[in-house]
C-alpha positions as a printed NumPy array, in Angstrom:
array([[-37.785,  33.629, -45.783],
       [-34.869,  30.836, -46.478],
       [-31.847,  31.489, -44.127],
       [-28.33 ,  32.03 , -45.899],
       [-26.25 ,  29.593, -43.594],
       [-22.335,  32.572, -42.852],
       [-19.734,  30.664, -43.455],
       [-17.81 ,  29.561, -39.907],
       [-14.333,  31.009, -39.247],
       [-11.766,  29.261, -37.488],
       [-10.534,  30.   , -34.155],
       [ -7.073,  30.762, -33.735],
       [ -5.018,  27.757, -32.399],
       [ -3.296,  28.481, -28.796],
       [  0.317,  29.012, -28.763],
       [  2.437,  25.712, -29.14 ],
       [  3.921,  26.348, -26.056],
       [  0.893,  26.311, -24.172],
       [ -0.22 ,  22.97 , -25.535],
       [  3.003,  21.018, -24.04 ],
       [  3.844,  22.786, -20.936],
       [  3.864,  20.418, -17.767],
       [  3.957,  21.855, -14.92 ],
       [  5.125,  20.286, -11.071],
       [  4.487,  21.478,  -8.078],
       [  7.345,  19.64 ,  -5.301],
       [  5.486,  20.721,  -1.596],
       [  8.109,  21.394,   0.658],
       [  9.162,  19.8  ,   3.414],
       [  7.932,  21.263,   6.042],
       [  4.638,  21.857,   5.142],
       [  4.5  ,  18.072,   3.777],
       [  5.638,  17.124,   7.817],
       [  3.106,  18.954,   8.758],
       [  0.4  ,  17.224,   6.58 ],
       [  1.59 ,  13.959,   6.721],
       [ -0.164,  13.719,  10.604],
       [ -0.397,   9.521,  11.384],
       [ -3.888,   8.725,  11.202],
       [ -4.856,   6.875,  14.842],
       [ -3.037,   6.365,  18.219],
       [ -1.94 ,   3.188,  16.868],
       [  2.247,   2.602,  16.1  ],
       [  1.5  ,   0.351,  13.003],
       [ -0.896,   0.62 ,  10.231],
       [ -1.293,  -1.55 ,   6.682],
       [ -2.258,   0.438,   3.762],
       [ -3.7  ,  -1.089,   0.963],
       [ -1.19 ,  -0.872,  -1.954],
       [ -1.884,   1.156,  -4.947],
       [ -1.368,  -1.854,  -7.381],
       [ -4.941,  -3.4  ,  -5.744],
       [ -7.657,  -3.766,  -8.043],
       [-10.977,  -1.866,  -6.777],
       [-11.429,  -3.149,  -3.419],
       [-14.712,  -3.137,  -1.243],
       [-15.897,  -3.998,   2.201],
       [-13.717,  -6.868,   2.744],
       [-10.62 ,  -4.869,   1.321],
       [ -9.711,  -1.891,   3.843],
       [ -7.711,   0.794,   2.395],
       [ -6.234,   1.281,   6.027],
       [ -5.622,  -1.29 ,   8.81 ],
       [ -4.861,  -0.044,  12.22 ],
       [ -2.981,  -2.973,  13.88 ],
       [ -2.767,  -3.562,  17.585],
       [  0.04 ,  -5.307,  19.341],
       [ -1.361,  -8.835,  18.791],
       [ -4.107,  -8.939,  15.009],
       [ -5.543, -11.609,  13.912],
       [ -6.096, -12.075,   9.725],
       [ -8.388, -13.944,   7.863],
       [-11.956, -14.386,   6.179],
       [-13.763, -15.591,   9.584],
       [-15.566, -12.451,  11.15 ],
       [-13.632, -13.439,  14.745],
       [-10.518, -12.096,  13.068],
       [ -9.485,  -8.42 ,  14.194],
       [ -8.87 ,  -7.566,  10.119],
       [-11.569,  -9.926,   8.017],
       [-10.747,  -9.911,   4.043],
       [-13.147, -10.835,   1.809],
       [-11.934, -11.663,  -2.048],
       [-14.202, -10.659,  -4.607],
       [-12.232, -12.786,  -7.439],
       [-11.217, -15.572,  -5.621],
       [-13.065, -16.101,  -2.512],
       [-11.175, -19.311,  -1.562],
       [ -7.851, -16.804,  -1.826],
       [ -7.537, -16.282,   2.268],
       [ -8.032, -18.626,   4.941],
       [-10.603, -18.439,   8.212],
       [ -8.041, -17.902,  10.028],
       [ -5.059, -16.786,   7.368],
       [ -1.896, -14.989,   9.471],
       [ -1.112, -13.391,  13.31 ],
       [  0.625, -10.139,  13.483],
       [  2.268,  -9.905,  16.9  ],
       [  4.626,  -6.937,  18.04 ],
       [  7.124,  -8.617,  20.641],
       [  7.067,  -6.116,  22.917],
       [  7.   ,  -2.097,  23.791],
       [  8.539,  -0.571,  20.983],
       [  9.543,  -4.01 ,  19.628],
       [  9.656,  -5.574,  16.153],
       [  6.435,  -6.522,  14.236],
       [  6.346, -10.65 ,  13.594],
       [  4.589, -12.119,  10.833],
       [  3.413, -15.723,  11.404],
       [  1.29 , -18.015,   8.845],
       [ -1.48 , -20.049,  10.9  ],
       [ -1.297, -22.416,   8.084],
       [ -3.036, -20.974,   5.486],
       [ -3.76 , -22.418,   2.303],
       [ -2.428, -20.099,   0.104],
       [  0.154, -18.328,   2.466],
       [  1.96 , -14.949,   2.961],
       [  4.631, -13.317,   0.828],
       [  6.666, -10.239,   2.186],
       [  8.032,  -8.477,  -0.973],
       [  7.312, -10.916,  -3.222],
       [  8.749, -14.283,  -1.463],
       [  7.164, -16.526,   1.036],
       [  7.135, -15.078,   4.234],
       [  9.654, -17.234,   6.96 ],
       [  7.616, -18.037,  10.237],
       [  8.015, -15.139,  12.611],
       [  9.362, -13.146,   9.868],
       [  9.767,  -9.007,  10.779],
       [  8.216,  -6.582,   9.039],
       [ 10.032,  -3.088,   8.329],
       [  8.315,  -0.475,   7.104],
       [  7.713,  -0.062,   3.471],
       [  7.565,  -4.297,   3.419],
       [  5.041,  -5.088,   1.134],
       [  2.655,  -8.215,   2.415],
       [  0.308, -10.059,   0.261],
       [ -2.24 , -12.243,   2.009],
       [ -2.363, -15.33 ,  -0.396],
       [ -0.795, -16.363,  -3.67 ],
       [  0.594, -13.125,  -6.201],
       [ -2.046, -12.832,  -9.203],
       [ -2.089, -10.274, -11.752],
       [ -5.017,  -8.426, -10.327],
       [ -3.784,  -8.776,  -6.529],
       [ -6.462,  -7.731,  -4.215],
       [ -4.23 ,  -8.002,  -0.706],
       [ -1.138,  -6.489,  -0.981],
       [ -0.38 ,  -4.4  ,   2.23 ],
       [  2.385,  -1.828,   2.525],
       [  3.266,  -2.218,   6.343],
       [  4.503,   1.508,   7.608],
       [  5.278,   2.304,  11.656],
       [  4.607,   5.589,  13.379],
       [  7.488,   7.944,  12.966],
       [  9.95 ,   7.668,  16.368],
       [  7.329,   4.491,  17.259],
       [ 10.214,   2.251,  17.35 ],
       [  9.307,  -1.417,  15.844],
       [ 11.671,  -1.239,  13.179],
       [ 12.347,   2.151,  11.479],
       [ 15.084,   0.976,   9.267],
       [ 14.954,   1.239,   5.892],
       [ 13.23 ,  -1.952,   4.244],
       [ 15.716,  -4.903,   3.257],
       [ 14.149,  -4.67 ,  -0.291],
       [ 15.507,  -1.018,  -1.142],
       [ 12.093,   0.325,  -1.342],
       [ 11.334,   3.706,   0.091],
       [  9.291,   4.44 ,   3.432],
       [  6.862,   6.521,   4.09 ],
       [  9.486,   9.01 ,   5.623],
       [ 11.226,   9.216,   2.286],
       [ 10.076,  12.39 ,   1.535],
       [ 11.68 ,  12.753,  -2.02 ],
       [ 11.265,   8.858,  -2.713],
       [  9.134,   9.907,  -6.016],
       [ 11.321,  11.764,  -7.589],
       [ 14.058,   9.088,  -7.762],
       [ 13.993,   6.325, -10.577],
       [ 12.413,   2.788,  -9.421],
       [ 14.285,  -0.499, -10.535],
       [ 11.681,  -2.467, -11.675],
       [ 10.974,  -5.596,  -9.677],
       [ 12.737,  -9.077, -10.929],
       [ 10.752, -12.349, -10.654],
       [ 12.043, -15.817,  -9.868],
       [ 14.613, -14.057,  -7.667]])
């Protein structure tokens, strides 16, 4: 026997309302202290910025550094990158991080690299000091950067717990999201 297709009814629609709601959820503070536990025994780390394209091997999202790390694409340095875009991008033996002493500042120094070291977007002086919330980018600044580093210190580490020169927020800034970015300026 032929089947007589029913006609299909229409669902009702959901309320407006529930179609444009956004909802945010702000952790507070103390529970966020109590999350935000620093992830070695080490008073300095490098975390791979957000910006990076997809990294891989050669592309850590975390770098624990030790008083004295060496950078670069030979596999004698402490932190070996690898570029998967531009493998000529870092040097065999790229940059030194050196902290000066006990509780001291964190140096930057270039061991003449080919394509060099900015810290927030300028070339990075020799020696320069990091503060936390400095972003470093191991060679030249490309629009899919690959090395961009967001140096941060251990909480009551000493080394610099200032705020950064470049107005951008810490990692202690606990409400740092919630206020409006300027954007960033080139050629200044």
């Amino acid at each position: 026997d032929p089947v007589t297709p029913v006609k299909a009814r229409a669902l009702p629609l959901p309320e407006p309302a529930a179609l444009m709601a956004t909802q945010c959820y702000v952790t507070p503070a103390k529970e966020r202290q109590q999350r935000n536990v620093w992830p070695s025994d080490c008073d300095a780390i490098f975390r791979r910025h957000v910006r990076c394209v997809a990294g891989g091997p050669g592309q850590p999202q975390i770098v624990h550094l030790k008083d004295r790390t060496s950078i670069g694409r030979c596999e004698s340095n402490d932190l070996v990158l690898e570029s998967r875009l531009t493998p000529q991008m870092i040097s065999r033996s790229h940059a030194e991080l050196l902290r000066e002493k006990e509780g001291g500042a964190w140096r930057i120094y270039d061991r003449k690299s080919t394509n060099g070291i900015l810290v927030n977007g300028k070339p990075a002086s020799e020696g320069q000091s990091l503060l936390p919330g400095d972003i470093v980018t191991f060679g030249v600044k490309t629009s899919l950067p690959e090395f961009d580093y967001v140096f941060e210190t251990r909480p009551g580490s000493g080394g610099g717990a200032a705020a950064s020169p470049s107005g951008k927020a810490d990692a202690s800034d606990d409400e740092a999201w919630m206020r409006p970015q300027q954007p960033e300026t080139q050629g200044t």
